[in-house]
C-alpha cells in the first residue's frame, strides 16, 4: 500500500505543479466494492486546499467537475500503465488494476452522494413503473459507481448501452 500510495500522491502533486498549482496530496485506502478482484486497491487522492485560493479550487474542479474528472481519468490511466492494453492479456491483469478517486474541497464526496440518491430514485421508479429507465449524461466512472451500488439489489439489473459520448446506463427489473 505505502509504495502505491506514495507514487500516486507524488504523481498527482507533480501534475498539479506542472499546471501551476502548489498543493499537497494526501492518500488513503478506501474499502473496495465486493466485485473488485485480486490485489486491486481503491485509492482516494485528496488535494489539500491549503495554499489554494477559492478561484484556483474552482478552476481545478471545473464546470460540472470536468477538470477534476479529467485528473481522475489521467490518474487511473497513467497509474495503471503496467496493465497491457491487449484484450487477451487484460483479464489476467484485472486483479492488479487500482482505482483512483481524486477529491478536492469535498466535491467528490458531494458528487458521490448525489449519484447514490440518483441510483436510489432510479430503483424506486423502476419498481413502481416496472419499466426500464435510462440514466443519461453520466461519465464512465459514474456509470461504474452506479453499477456497483445497484449490484446489492437482487431484483435490479443494470447495463450500459450506446457509444460514447451518448452512452447511458439502463436500470431495469430482473
Short mmCIF file of C-alpha atoms in Angstrom, two decimals:
data_model
loop_
_atom_site.label_atom_id
_atom_site.label_comp_id
_atom_site.label_asym_id
_atom_site.label_seq_id
_atom_site.Cartn_x
_atom_site.Cartn_y
_atom_site.Cartn_z
CA UNK A 1 0.00 0.00 0.00
CA UNK A 2 2.63 2.54 1.06
CA UNK A 3 4.57 2.40 -2.22
CA UNK A 4 1.45 2.74 -4.41
CA UNK A 5 0.04 5.49 -2.19
CA UNK A 6 3.27 7.45 -2.26
CA UNK A 7 3.68 7.00 -6.03
CA UNK A 8 0.11 8.14 -6.74
CA UNK A 9 0.34 11.16 -4.42
CA UNK A 10 3.69 12.20 -5.90
CA UNK A 11 2.37 11.79 -9.45
CA UNK A 12 -0.69 13.98 -8.81
CA UNK A 13 1.37 16.57 -6.91
CA UNK A 14 3.81 16.78 -9.85
CA UNK A 15 0.94 17.12 -12.34
CA UNK A 16 -0.59 19.93 -10.25
CA UNK A 17 2.83 21.60 -10.12
CA UNK A 18 3.12 21.42 -13.92
CA UNK A 19 -0.33 23.07 -14.07
CA UNK A 20 0.97 25.92 -11.87
CA UNK A 21 -0.59 24.87 -8.56
CA UNK A 22 1.28 24.31 -5.31
CA UNK A 23 -0.73 21.78 -3.36
CA UNK A 24 -0.05 18.67 -1.34
CA UNK A 25 -1.91 15.41 -1.91
CA UNK A 26 -2.98 13.02 0.84
CA UNK A 27 -3.69 9.39 0.01
CA UNK A 28 -5.93 6.95 1.81
CA UNK A 29 -7.12 3.46 1.03
CA UNK A 30 -10.88 3.15 0.70
CA UNK A 31 -12.88 -0.02 1.16
CA UNK A 32 -13.27 -1.61 -2.25
CA UNK A 33 -16.57 -2.78 -3.67
CA UNK A 34 -17.15 -6.55 -3.36
CA UNK A 35 -16.58 -7.16 -7.08
CA UNK A 36 -13.09 -5.60 -7.10
CA UNK A 37 -10.90 -8.60 -7.70
CA UNK A 38 -7.50 -9.80 -6.59
CA UNK A 39 -4.89 -7.28 -5.49
CA UNK A 40 -6.81 -4.23 -6.73
CA UNK A 41 -6.98 -1.29 -4.36
CA UNK A 42 -9.25 1.74 -4.22
CA UNK A 43 -7.14 4.86 -3.53
CA UNK A 44 -8.57 8.22 -2.52
CA UNK A 45 -6.24 11.07 -3.60
CA UNK A 46 -7.22 14.23 -1.75
CA UNK A 47 -5.79 17.53 -2.96
CA UNK A 48 -5.24 19.81 0.04
CA UNK A 49 -6.93 23.22 -0.22
CA UNK A 50 -4.20 24.73 1.98
CA UNK A 51 -2.46 27.46 -0.01
CA UNK A 52 -5.06 27.40 -2.80
CA UNK A 53 -7.33 30.38 -3.40
CA UNK A 54 -11.07 29.83 -3.94
CA UNK A 55 -10.72 30.70 -7.64
CA UNK A 56 -7.95 28.09 -8.04
CA UNK A 57 -10.10 25.45 -6.32
CA UNK A 58 -12.99 26.23 -8.68
CA UNK A 59 -10.64 26.05 -11.69
CA UNK A 60 -9.31 22.66 -10.57
CA UNK A 61 -12.85 21.31 -10.17
CA UNK A 62 -14.07 22.91 -13.41
CA UNK A 63 -17.60 23.41 -14.66
CA UNK A 64 -19.69 20.35 -13.73
CA UNK A 65 -16.48 18.71 -12.44
CA UNK A 66 -14.91 18.39 -15.89
CA UNK A 67 -11.36 19.20 -14.71
CA UNK A 68 -11.36 17.01 -11.59
CA UNK A 69 -12.92 14.19 -13.66
CA UNK A 70 -10.10 14.59 -16.19
CA UNK A 71 -7.48 14.47 -13.43
CA UNK A 72 -9.12 11.30 -12.12
CA UNK A 73 -9.20 9.76 -15.61
CA UNK A 74 -5.49 10.56 -16.09
CA UNK A 75 -4.67 9.08 -12.67
CA UNK A 76 -6.49 5.85 -13.50
CA UNK A 77 -4.90 5.61 -16.94
CA UNK A 78 -1.31 6.56 -16.12
CA UNK A 79 -1.03 4.94 -12.69
CA UNK A 80 -2.28 1.66 -14.19
CA UNK A 81 0.07 1.81 -17.19
CA UNK A 82 1.57 -1.55 -16.14
CA UNK A 83 -1.67 -3.18 -17.37
CA UNK A 84 -1.41 -4.28 -21.04
CA UNK A 85 -3.97 -2.86 -23.47
CA UNK A 86 -4.07 -6.21 -25.33
CA UNK A 87 -7.52 -7.62 -24.52
CA UNK A 88 -6.31 -11.22 -24.27
CA UNK A 89 -3.86 -10.31 -21.53
CA UNK A 90 -6.17 -7.79 -19.90
CA UNK A 91 -8.23 -10.30 -17.89
CA UNK A 92 -5.08 -11.74 -16.31
CA UNK A 93 -4.06 -8.28 -15.11
CA UNK A 94 -7.51 -7.01 -14.00
CA UNK A 95 -6.75 -8.21 -10.48
CA UNK A 96 -3.85 -5.72 -10.31
CA UNK A 97 -5.84 -2.74 -11.60
CA UNK A 98 -6.11 0.01 -8.97
CA UNK A 99 -8.90 2.57 -8.81
CA UNK A 100 -8.07 6.21 -8.07
CA UNK A 101 -10.60 8.79 -6.87
CA UNK A 102 -9.48 12.43 -6.90
CA UNK A 103 -11.08 14.65 -4.23
CA UNK A 104 -10.88 18.40 -3.77
CA UNK A 105 -12.78 20.55 -1.26
CA UNK A 106 -15.49 17.89 -0.71
CA UNK A 107 -16.54 17.92 -4.38
CA UNK A 108 -16.22 14.17 -4.94
CA UNK A 109 -17.99 13.27 -1.67
CA UNK A 110 -20.94 15.51 -2.59
CA UNK A 111 -20.96 14.13 -6.14
CA UNK A 112 -20.98 10.50 -4.94
CA UNK A 113 -23.82 11.33 -2.54
CA UNK A 114 -25.85 12.76 -5.45
CA UNK A 115 -25.11 9.61 -7.51
CA UNK A 116 -26.27 7.49 -4.58
CA UNK A 117 -29.53 9.47 -4.48
CA UNK A 118 -29.91 9.16 -8.28
CA UNK A 119 -29.45 5.38 -8.03
CA UNK A 120 -31.98 5.02 -5.21
CA UNK A 121 -34.54 7.14 -7.10
CA UNK A 122 -33.98 5.05 -10.25
CA UNK A 123 -34.61 1.81 -8.31
CA UNK A 124 -37.79 3.26 -6.80
CA UNK A 125 -39.07 4.45 -10.19
CA UNK A 126 -38.27 1.14 -11.93
CA UNK A 127 -40.04 -0.81 -9.17
CA UNK A 128 -43.10 1.48 -9.38
CA UNK A 129 -43.41 1.59 -13.18
CA UNK A 130 -41.98 -1.92 -13.89
CA UNK A 131 -40.32 -0.28 -16.93
CA UNK A 132 -36.62 0.14 -17.63
CA UNK A 133 -35.07 3.55 -17.06
CA UNK A 134 -32.17 5.15 -18.93
CA UNK A 135 -29.78 7.34 -16.91
CA UNK A 136 -28.06 9.68 -19.36
CA UNK A 137 -25.15 12.12 -19.19
CA UNK A 138 -23.02 10.06 -16.81
CA UNK A 139 -19.26 9.68 -17.08
CA UNK A 140 -17.88 6.14 -17.31
CA UNK A 141 -16.74 6.41 -13.68
CA UNK A 142 -20.24 7.50 -12.61
CA UNK A 143 -21.82 4.61 -14.55
CA UNK A 144 -19.39 2.15 -12.92
CA UNK A 145 -20.19 3.56 -9.47
CA UNK A 146 -23.97 3.16 -10.01
CA UNK A 147 -23.48 -0.37 -11.47
CA UNK A 148 -21.61 -1.29 -8.29
CA UNK A 149 -24.17 0.38 -6.00
CA UNK A 150 -27.10 -1.43 -7.60
CA UNK A 151 -25.45 -4.88 -7.53
CA UNK A 152 -26.78 -5.25 -3.98
CA UNK A 153 -30.41 -5.13 -5.22
CA UNK A 154 -31.37 -8.70 -6.22
CA UNK A 155 -34.39 -7.56 -8.25
CA UNK A 156 -32.48 -4.88 -10.22
CA UNK A 157 -30.22 -5.26 -13.25
CA UNK A 158 -28.03 -2.60 -14.87
CA UNK A 159 -26.10 -2.39 -18.12
CA UNK A 160 -24.58 0.31 -20.29
CA UNK A 161 -25.85 0.96 -23.78
CA UNK A 162 -24.74 3.11 -26.71
CA UNK A 163 -21.39 4.57 -27.71
CA UNK A 164 -19.52 7.48 -26.10
CA UNK A 165 -20.37 10.32 -25.77
CA UNK A 166 -24.01 9.12 -25.85
CA UNK A 167 -23.53 6.04 -23.69
CA UNK A 168 -26.08 5.66 -20.91
CA UNK A 169 -26.94 3.32 -18.07
CA UNK A 170 -30.09 1.19 -18.16
CA UNK A 171 -31.75 0.21 -14.88
CA UNK A 172 -34.45 -2.48 -15.04
CA UNK A 173 -36.15 -5.22 -13.08
CA UNK A 174 -34.61 -8.70 -13.35
#
